[in-house]
Amino acid sequence: MRSMVDQVSPEVVFLGTSGYYYPEDWKGIVYPKNLKNSDMLEYYTKFFYTTEINSTFYNIPNIRSTEAWAKRPLIYSAKIPKLVSHDAKLDLSEAVDPFLQYMDQMEPLFQSEKVLSLLLQLPPSFGKEEEIHFDRLKRFAQYWQELVPRKFTSKNRKIPYLVVEFRHKNWMKEKTFDLLREYGLVYCAVVEPKLPPRLDITNEELFYIRFHGYGNSPWFNYNFSGDQLNEWAEKLQPIVDSAHAATQQGKKRKVALYFNNHFSGYAVKNALYLAKKMNLPHKNGTDCLQKPLYALNAPSCSSEGKKQKSLDEFF
């Protein structure tokens, strides 16, 4: 068992937020008010060793962006474009071209081995046509398995993990998890109201979890309470300790935790709270916050100052 005195390596546990480019929500709270938008990623590195790249979901990145990301002292989990997941709905006849374009544009990050994982976030509608959608996921997994040798193995590159985030309850069946295990895909555990908080590990090398929030409409705008984070710390501690122990024995084990509640800087504050509670990798950048950590034990945890929207309105 890892001593809580010893901070686990940032090469074992990856703790950060889902995105960093939030000029309206983070300036004056996380970032200085007068910080240039172009300097936000550099400032983010004062807090964490990793981040999810959200922008790649909305648009295939250009080479200039991925070259700039590769120069930062960060490890990334990058979202696969919605052209693949939401528009094509994993139909290979429509999904392959944008996926290959995306992979080509990500080349600077692959070359620098800065990519921990690629996040395939599926829409809430994906799963309603259960048999068709299951078959599409299987075929995409097979395609990924065929792509890996020529894209990574043949070039002696680190292979990023393919992480799958489901948003429909039909996927919470054992055949889904069997499929993920068969192809070495990583199940994305989620903290959100519409799916159960399953903590399945489908690829023994990586456990991955995203924190969204609780309630009827928590998306992006939820501030976890101290009690809630303490409860999650208890659940996650054995997973972190197991990964730490495995790496001490020369095995590959990693844990990735990302907070997606970006409004008002909640993601940064909640991640830093969990980092201190569990002694997880982070940088001593708390003093760089423009406002102190909120009192997380306040009885009301969700933000009432901004209109919350349901997930379906976003995707």
mmCIF file of C-alpha atoms in Angstrom:
data_model
loop_
_atom_site.group_PDB
_atom_site.id
_atom_site.type_symbol
_atom_site.label_atom_id
_atom_site.label_comp_id
_atom_site.label_asym_id
_atom_site.label_seq_id
_atom_site.Cartn_x
_atom_site.Cartn_y
_atom_site.Cartn_z
ATOM 1 C CA MET A 1 0.000 0.000 0.000
ATOM 2 C CA ARG A 2 1.314 3.431 -0.967
ATOM 3 C CA SER A 3 2.019 5.763 1.917
ATOM 4 C CA MET A 4 -0.024 8.952 1.672
ATOM 5 C CA VAL A 5 3.226 10.762 2.345
ATOM 6 C CA ASP A 6 4.488 9.657 -1.070
ATOM 7 C CA GLN A 7 3.005 11.410 -4.067
ATOM 8 C CA VAL A 8 2.399 8.974 -6.902
ATOM 9 C CA SER A 9 4.325 9.695 -10.117
ATOM 10 C CA PRO A 10 2.770 11.983 -12.784
ATOM 11 C CA GLU A 11 3.669 9.191 -15.211
ATOM 12 C CA VAL A 12 1.233 6.919 -13.366
ATOM 13 C CA VAL A 13 -1.671 9.201 -12.418
ATOM 14 C CA PHE A 14 -2.894 11.883 -14.817
ATOM 15 C CA LEU A 15 -5.076 14.489 -13.123
ATOM 16 C CA GLY A 16 -6.377 17.555 -14.910
ATOM 17 C CA THR A 17 -9.354 19.243 -16.515
ATOM 18 C CA SER A 18 -11.305 18.754 -19.711
ATOM 19 C CA GLY A 19 -9.929 21.649 -21.695
ATOM 20 C CA TYR A 20 -8.127 24.803 -20.672
ATOM 21 C CA TYR A 21 -9.358 27.469 -23.108
ATOM 22 C CA TYR A 22 -12.137 29.190 -21.166
ATOM 23 C CA PRO A 23 -11.545 32.952 -21.387
ATOM 24 C CA GLU A 24 -15.007 33.880 -20.088
ATOM 25 C CA ASP A 25 -15.212 31.383 -17.230
ATOM 26 C CA TRP A 26 -11.625 31.209 -15.982
ATOM 27 C CA LYS A 27 -10.223 34.715 -16.295
ATOM 28 C CA GLY A 28 -10.267 36.407 -12.935
ATOM 29 C CA ILE A 29 -10.720 33.047 -11.196
ATOM 30 C CA VAL A 30 -8.063 30.697 -12.547
ATOM 31 C CA TYR A 31 -6.240 32.970 -14.977
ATOM 32 C CA PRO A 32 -5.349 36.644 -14.485
ATOM 33 C CA LYS A 33 -7.974 38.938 -16.013
ATOM 34 C CA ASN A 34 -5.497 40.508 -18.405
ATOM 35 C CA LEU A 35 -3.936 37.225 -19.566
ATOM 36 C CA LYS A 36 -3.788 36.869 -23.344
ATOM 37 C CA ASN A 37 -5.882 34.027 -24.697
ATOM 38 C CA SER A 38 -2.792 32.683 -26.414
ATOM 39 C CA ASP A 39 -1.079 32.340 -23.011
ATOM 40 C CA MET A 40 -3.803 30.319 -21.291
ATOM 41 C CA LEU A 41 -2.259 26.905 -21.981
ATOM 42 C CA GLU A 42 1.098 28.043 -20.624
ATOM 43 C CA TYR A 43 -0.601 29.319 -17.464
ATOM 44 C CA TYR A 44 -2.509 26.052 -17.141
ATOM 45 C CA THR A 45 0.808 24.215 -16.813
ATOM 46 C CA LYS A 46 1.276 25.937 -13.440
ATOM 47 C CA PHE A 47 -1.373 23.562 -12.053
ATOM 48 C CA PHE A 48 -1.332 20.224 -13.864
ATOM 49 C CA TYR A 49 0.759 17.836 -15.937
ATOM 50 C CA THR A 50 -2.107 16.883 -18.261
ATOM 51 C CA THR A 51 -5.293 18.076 -19.924
ATOM 52 C CA GLU A 52 -7.988 16.780 -22.210
ATOM 53 C CA ILE A 53 -8.083 18.572 -25.550
ATOM 54 C CA ASN A 54 -11.713 19.563 -26.131
ATOM 55 C CA SER A 55 -11.283 21.594 -29.302
ATOM 56 C CA THR A 56 -10.490 18.515 -31.391
ATOM 57 C CA PHE A 57 -14.072 17.359 -30.837
ATOM 58 C CA TYR A 58 -15.462 20.370 -32.673
ATOM 59 C CA ASN A 59 -12.842 20.713 -35.391
ATOM 60 C CA ILE A 60 -9.970 18.712 -36.814
ATOM 61 C CA PRO A 61 -6.889 20.598 -35.539
ATOM 62 C CA ASN A 62 -4.354 22.196 -37.828
ATOM 63 C CA ILE A 63 -0.693 21.285 -37.736
ATOM 64 C CA ARG A 64 0.272 24.633 -36.239
ATOM 65 C CA SER A 65 -1.923 23.931 -33.206
ATOM 66 C CA THR A 66 -0.658 20.407 -32.639
ATOM 67 C CA GLU A 67 2.939 21.577 -33.035
ATOM 68 C CA ALA A 68 2.308 24.229 -30.365
ATOM 69 C CA TRP A 69 0.691 21.693 -28.033
ATOM 70 C CA ALA A 70 3.623 19.340 -28.487
ATOM 71 C CA LYS A 71 6.015 21.998 -27.173
ATOM 72 C CA ARG A 72 4.216 22.287 -23.818
ATOM 73 C CA PRO A 73 5.203 20.184 -20.782
ATOM 74 C CA LEU A 74 1.887 18.348 -20.848
ATOM 75 C CA ILE A 75 0.479 14.927 -21.630
ATOM 76 C CA TYR A 76 -2.800 14.999 -23.527
ATOM 77 C CA SER A 77 -5.976 13.038 -23.938
ATOM 78 C CA ALA A 78 -7.488 14.294 -27.180
ATOM 79 C CA LYS A 79 -11.113 13.976 -28.195
ATOM 80 C CA ILE A 80 -11.872 12.320 -31.506
ATOM 81 C CA PRO A 81 -13.825 14.717 -33.771
ATOM 82 C CA LYS A 82 -17.615 14.634 -33.701
ATOM 83 C CA LEU A 83 -17.443 14.120 -37.464
ATOM 84 C CA VAL A 84 -16.551 10.545 -36.550
ATOM 85 C CA SER A 85 -18.635 9.952 -33.428
ATOM 86 C CA HIS A 86 -21.724 12.125 -33.861
ATOM 87 C CA ASP A 87 -22.093 12.852 -37.574
ATOM 88 C CA ALA A 88 -20.957 9.513 -39.013
ATOM 89 C CA LYS A 89 -21.978 7.612 -35.864
ATOM 90 C CA LEU A 90 -18.997 5.282 -36.435
ATOM 91 C CA ASP A 91 -20.250 4.182 -39.858
ATOM 92 C CA LEU A 92 -16.870 3.398 -41.428
ATOM 93 C CA SER A 93 -18.053 4.446 -44.888
ATOM 94 C CA GLU A 94 -18.313 7.997 -43.518
ATOM 95 C CA ALA A 95 -16.018 7.946 -40.489
ATOM 96 C CA VAL A 96 -12.695 6.749 -41.904
ATOM 97 C CA ASP A 97 -11.806 9.836 -43.962
ATOM 98 C CA PRO A 98 -12.250 12.425 -41.170
ATOM 99 C CA PHE A 99 -10.610 10.063 -38.684
ATOM 100 C CA LEU A 100 -7.520 9.678 -40.881
ATOM 101 C CA GLN A 101 -7.393 13.458 -41.430
ATOM 102 C CA TYR A 102 -7.499 13.890 -37.673
ATOM 103 C CA MET A 103 -4.745 11.332 -37.151
ATOM 104 C CA ASP A 104 -2.549 13.050 -39.753
ATOM 105 C CA GLN A 105 -2.996 16.461 -38.121
ATOM 106 C CA MET A 106 -2.151 14.968 -34.724
ATOM 107 C CA GLU A 107 1.201 13.778 -36.049
ATOM 108 C CA PRO A 108 3.368 16.283 -34.092
ATOM 109 C CA LEU A 109 1.838 15.040 -30.836
ATOM 110 C CA PHE A 110 2.297 11.407 -31.802
ATOM 111 C CA GLN A 111 5.914 12.062 -32.775
ATOM 112 C CA SER A 112 6.620 13.681 -29.418
ATOM 113 C CA GLU A 113 4.720 10.885 -27.623
ATOM 114 C CA LYS A 114 2.602 13.432 -25.764
ATOM 115 C CA VAL A 115 -0.714 11.593 -26.251
ATOM 116 C CA LEU A 116 -1.912 9.355 -23.443
ATOM 117 C CA SER A 117 -5.223 8.541 -25.099
ATOM 118 C CA LEU A 118 -7.818 9.388 -27.706
ATOM 119 C CA LEU A 119 -11.298 9.905 -26.277
ATOM 120 C CA LEU A 120 -14.221 8.617 -28.331
ATOM 121 C CA GLN A 121 -17.209 10.368 -26.777
ATOM 122 C CA LEU A 122 -20.404 8.862 -28.159
ATOM 123 C CA PRO A 123 -23.667 10.840 -28.372
ATOM 124 C CA PRO A 124 -26.709 10.022 -26.207
ATOM 125 C CA SER A 125 -28.529 8.790 -29.316
ATOM 126 C CA PHE A 126 -25.823 6.218 -30.032
ATOM 127 C CA GLY A 127 -27.165 3.065 -28.450
ATOM 128 C CA LYS A 128 -30.852 3.450 -29.226
ATOM 129 C CA GLU A 129 -30.477 1.178 -32.275
ATOM 130 C CA GLU A 130 -28.730 -1.346 -30.114
ATOM 131 C CA GLU A 131 -27.657 -4.046 -32.580
ATOM 132 C CA ILE A 132 -26.640 -1.631 -35.340
ATOM 133 C CA HIS A 133 -24.659 0.599 -33.008
ATOM 134 C CA PHE A 134 -22.978 -2.318 -31.254
ATOM 135 C CA ASP A 135 -21.845 -3.633 -34.633
ATOM 136 C CA ARG A 136 -20.503 -0.200 -35.607
ATOM 137 C CA LEU A 137 -18.493 0.068 -32.407
ATOM 138 C CA LYS A 138 -17.085 -3.402 -32.996
ATOM 139 C CA ARG A 139 -16.099 -2.562 -36.579
ATOM 140 C CA PHE A 140 -14.482 0.690 -35.449
ATOM 141 C CA ALA A 141 -12.529 -1.220 -32.794
ATOM 142 C CA GLN A 142 -11.359 -3.640 -35.476
ATOM 143 C CA TYR A 143 -10.359 -0.743 -37.712
ATOM 144 C CA TRP A 144 -8.372 0.825 -34.858
ATOM 145 C CA GLN A 145 -6.641 -2.483 -34.239
ATOM 146 C CA GLU A 146 -5.615 -2.597 -37.910
ATOM 147 C CA LEU A 147 -4.454 1.034 -37.914
ATOM 148 C CA VAL A 148 -2.187 0.784 -34.861
ATOM 149 C CA PRO A 149 0.607 -1.301 -36.466
ATOM 150 C CA ARG A 150 1.184 1.011 -39.408
ATOM 151 C CA LYS A 151 0.634 4.253 -37.496
ATOM 152 C CA PHE A 152 2.550 3.459 -34.307
ATOM 153 C CA THR A 153 4.155 0.026 -33.978
ATOM 154 C CA SER A 154 6.046 0.189 -37.276
ATOM 155 C CA LYS A 155 7.477 3.570 -36.233
ATOM 156 C CA ASN A 156 8.380 2.445 -32.693
ATOM 157 C CA ARG A 157 5.985 4.985 -31.208
ATOM 158 C CA LYS A 158 4.005 4.890 -28.021
ATOM 159 C CA ILE A 159 0.488 3.689 -28.776
ATOM 160 C CA PRO A 160 -2.255 5.917 -27.338
ATOM 161 C CA TYR A 161 -5.129 4.202 -25.586
ATOM 162 C CA LEU A 162 -8.548 4.379 -27.215
ATOM 163 C CA VAL A 163 -11.033 5.427 -24.512
ATOM 164 C CA VAL A 164 -14.791 5.114 -25.056
ATOM 165 C CA GLU A 165 -17.343 7.257 -23.206
ATOM 166 C CA PHE A 166 -20.943 6.058 -23.466
ATOM 167 C CA ARG A 167 -23.987 8.239 -22.890
ATOM 168 C CA HIS A 168 -26.824 5.771 -23.315
ATOM 169 C CA LYS A 169 -27.906 3.209 -20.735
ATOM 170 C CA ASN A 170 -28.163 0.420 -23.338
ATOM 171 C CA TRP A 171 -24.380 0.145 -23.256
ATOM 172 C CA MET A 172 -24.314 -0.835 -19.586
ATOM 173 C CA LYS A 173 -24.361 -4.546 -20.398
ATOM 174 C CA GLU A 174 -21.694 -7.182 -20.028
ATOM 175 C CA LYS A 175 -21.397 -7.729 -23.776
ATOM 176 C CA THR A 176 -20.245 -4.106 -24.081
ATOM 177 C CA PHE A 177 -17.499 -4.575 -21.542
ATOM 178 C CA ASP A 178 -16.524 -7.891 -23.128
ATOM 179 C CA LEU A 179 -16.148 -6.090 -26.459
ATOM 180 C CA LEU A 180 -13.938 -3.412 -24.916
ATOM 181 C CA ARG A 181 -11.750 -6.046 -23.279
ATOM 182 C CA GLU A 182 -11.478 -8.052 -26.498
ATOM 183 C CA TYR A 183 -10.016 -5.092 -28.390
ATOM 184 C CA GLY A 184 -8.109 -3.502 -25.531
ATOM 185 C CA LEU A 185 -10.321 -0.416 -25.442
ATOM 186 C CA VAL A 186 -10.652 1.584 -22.222
ATOM 187 C CA TYR A 187 -14.031 2.126 -20.608
ATOM 188 C CA CYS A 188 -14.530 5.719 -19.507
ATOM 189 C CA ALA A 189 -16.130 5.781 -16.066
ATOM 190 C CA VAL A 190 -18.385 8.801 -15.626
ATOM 191 C CA VAL A 191 -19.728 10.799 -12.714
ATOM 192 C CA GLU A 192 -23.062 11.946 -14.081
ATOM 193 C CA PRO A 193 -26.746 11.321 -13.336
ATOM 194 C CA LYS A 194 -27.849 9.340 -16.379
ATOM 195 C CA LEU A 195 -25.462 6.403 -16.086
ATOM 196 C CA PRO A 196 -24.391 4.274 -13.117
ATOM 197 C CA PRO A 197 -20.950 5.011 -11.643
ATOM 198 C CA ARG A 198 -19.354 1.787 -12.881
ATOM 199 C CA LEU A 199 -15.613 1.603 -12.339
ATOM 200 C CA ASP A 200 -14.860 -1.251 -14.738
ATOM 201 C CA ILE A 201 -11.293 -1.661 -15.962
ATOM 202 C CA THR A 202 -11.427 -3.128 -19.482
ATOM 203 C CA ASN A 203 -7.754 -2.585 -20.270
ATOM 204 C CA GLU A 204 -5.612 -3.374 -17.246
ATOM 205 C CA GLU A 205 -3.087 -0.711 -18.253
ATOM 206 C CA LEU A 206 -5.434 2.278 -17.827
ATOM 207 C CA PHE A 207 -8.363 3.335 -15.643
ATOM 208 C CA TYR A 208 -10.093 6.482 -16.932
ATOM 209 C CA ILE A 209 -12.786 8.617 -15.264
ATOM 210 C CA ARG A 210 -14.488 11.916 -16.129
ATOM 211 C CA PHE A 211 -16.280 14.077 -13.550
ATOM 212 C CA HIS A 212 -19.358 15.881 -14.890
ATOM 213 C CA GLY A 213 -21.664 16.345 -11.904
ATOM 214 C CA TYR A 214 -24.933 15.316 -10.280
ATOM 215 C CA GLY A 215 -28.550 16.444 -10.517
ATOM 216 C CA ASN A 216 -30.954 16.944 -13.396
ATOM 217 C CA SER A 217 -28.754 19.285 -15.433
ATOM 218 C CA PRO A 218 -25.159 19.218 -14.190
ATOM 219 C CA TRP A 219 -23.305 19.610 -17.449
ATOM 220 C CA PHE A 220 -20.198 21.768 -17.155
ATOM 221 C CA ASN A 221 -21.706 23.836 -14.326
ATOM 222 C CA TYR A 222 -21.414 21.721 -11.192
ATOM 223 C CA ASN A 223 -19.275 22.393 -8.145
ATOM 224 C CA PHE A 224 -18.543 19.163 -6.260
ATOM 225 C CA SER A 225 -18.772 19.452 -2.491
ATOM 226 C CA GLY A 226 -15.944 18.443 -0.205
ATOM 227 C CA ASP A 227 -18.050 15.533 1.064
ATOM 228 C CA GLN A 228 -18.639 14.298 -2.470
ATOM 229 C CA LEU A 229 -14.955 14.530 -3.352
ATOM 230 C CA ASN A 230 -13.983 12.823 -0.100
ATOM 231 C CA GLU A 231 -16.321 9.965 -0.989
ATOM 232 C CA TRP A 232 -14.761 9.669 -4.437
ATOM 233 C CA ALA A 233 -11.298 9.746 -2.919
ATOM 234 C CA GLU A 234 -12.195 6.650 -0.884
ATOM 235 C CA LYS A 235 -13.471 4.857 -3.994
ATOM 236 C CA LEU A 236 -10.487 5.787 -6.135
ATOM 237 C CA GLN A 237 -7.712 5.284 -3.583
ATOM 238 C CA PRO A 238 -7.488 1.482 -4.094
ATOM 239 C CA ILE A 239 -7.274 1.966 -7.869
ATOM 240 C CA VAL A 240 -4.494 4.539 -7.526
ATOM 241 C CA ASP A 241 -2.616 2.443 -4.968
ATOM 242 C CA SER A 242 -2.889 -0.627 -7.190
ATOM 243 C CA ALA A 243 -1.465 1.283 -10.162
ATOM 244 C CA HIS A 244 1.370 2.619 -8.016
ATOM 245 C CA ALA A 245 2.210 -0.859 -6.706
ATOM 246 C CA ALA A 246 2.098 -2.384 -10.185
ATOM 247 C CA THR A 247 4.528 0.167 -11.591
ATOM 248 C CA GLN A 248 6.890 -0.552 -8.724
ATOM 249 C CA GLN A 249 6.918 -4.115 -10.046
ATOM 250 C CA GLY A 250 7.675 -2.976 -13.583
ATOM 251 C CA LYS A 251 4.115 -3.301 -14.918
ATOM 252 C CA LYS A 252 2.254 -0.716 -16.994
ATOM 253 C CA ARG A 253 -0.594 0.763 -14.959
ATOM 254 C CA LYS A 254 -2.022 4.256 -15.290
ATOM 255 C CA VAL A 255 -4.959 6.222 -13.898
ATOM 256 C CA ALA A 256 -6.510 9.253 -15.617
ATOM 257 C CA LEU A 257 -8.938 11.627 -13.886
ATOM 258 C CA TYR A 258 -10.399 14.671 -15.631
ATOM 259 C CA PHE A 259 -12.948 17.231 -14.406
ATOM 260 C CA ASN A 260 -15.366 18.533 -17.041
ATOM 261 C CA ASN A 261 -17.255 21.074 -14.870
ATOM 262 C CA HIS A 262 -15.432 24.056 -16.295
ATOM 263 C CA PHE A 263 -17.859 26.902 -15.440
ATOM 264 C CA SER A 264 -16.448 29.360 -12.902
ATOM 265 C CA GLY A 265 -13.209 27.403 -12.661
ATOM 266 C CA TYR A 266 -14.877 24.581 -10.731
ATOM 267 C CA ALA A 267 -12.907 21.934 -12.628
ATOM 268 C CA VAL A 268 -9.566 23.364 -11.513
ATOM 269 C CA LYS A 269 -10.677 23.857 -7.934
ATOM 270 C CA ASN A 270 -12.223 20.395 -7.612
ATOM 271 C CA ALA A 271 -9.207 18.712 -9.217
ATOM 272 C CA LEU A 272 -6.806 20.509 -6.880
ATOM 273 C CA TYR A 273 -8.937 19.532 -3.892
ATOM 274 C CA LEU A 274 -8.829 15.869 -4.927
ATOM 275 C CA ALA A 275 -5.100 16.133 -5.599
ATOM 276 C CA LYS A 276 -4.424 17.339 -2.069
ATOM 277 C CA LYS A 277 -6.839 14.834 -0.536
ATOM 278 C CA MET A 278 -5.251 11.851 -2.304
ATOM 279 C CA ASN A 279 -1.733 13.234 -2.737
ATOM 280 C CA LEU A 280 -2.028 13.023 -6.523
ATOM 281 C CA PRO A 281 0.343 14.610 -9.051
ATOM 282 C CA HIS A 282 -0.170 18.325 -9.499
ATOM 283 C CA LYS A 283 2.017 21.383 -9.479
ATOM 284 C CA ASN A 284 2.217 23.780 -6.571
ATOM 285 C CA GLY A 285 0.221 26.379 -8.409
ATOM 286 C CA THR A 286 -2.548 27.019 -5.913
ATOM 287 C CA ASP A 287 -1.081 30.439 -5.199
ATOM 288 C CA CYS A 288 -1.474 31.221 -8.899
ATOM 289 C CA LEU A 289 -5.268 30.985 -8.660
ATOM 290 C CA GLN A 290 -6.850 34.407 -8.892
ATOM 291 C CA LYS A 291 -9.405 33.453 -6.229
ATOM 292 C CA PRO A 292 -8.939 30.992 -3.340
ATOM 293 C CA LEU A 293 -10.524 27.564 -3.358
ATOM 294 C CA TYR A 294 -14.224 27.795 -2.617
ATOM 295 C CA ALA A 295 -15.655 26.365 0.593
ATOM 296 C CA LEU A 296 -16.477 22.967 -0.857
ATOM 297 C CA ASN A 297 -18.629 21.863 2.065
ATOM 298 C CA ALA A 298 -21.313 24.414 1.284
ATOM 299 C CA PRO A 299 -24.739 22.719 1.346
ATOM 300 C CA SER A 300 -25.590 23.764 -2.208
ATOM 301 C CA CYS A 301 -23.043 22.514 -4.690
ATOM 302 C CA SER A 302 -24.434 23.320 -8.105
ATOM 303 C CA SER A 303 -24.083 26.791 -9.524
ATOM 304 C CA GLU A 304 -27.272 28.826 -9.699
ATOM 305 C CA GLY A 305 -25.701 31.856 -11.292
ATOM 306 C CA LYS A 306 -25.685 30.488 -14.829
ATOM 307 C CA LYS A 307 -28.303 28.712 -16.827
ATOM 308 C CA GLN A 308 -27.577 25.011 -16.997
ATOM 309 C CA LYS A 309 -28.388 23.013 -20.085
ATOM 310 C CA SER A 310 -29.014 19.354 -20.634
ATOM 311 C CA LEU A 311 -26.491 17.232 -22.457
ATOM 312 C CA ASP A 312 -28.774 16.822 -25.448
ATOM 313 C CA GLU A 313 -28.703 20.580 -26.022
ATOM 314 C CA PHE A 314 -24.933 20.436 -26.382
ATOM 315 C CA PHE A 315 -24.712 17.297 -28.510
#
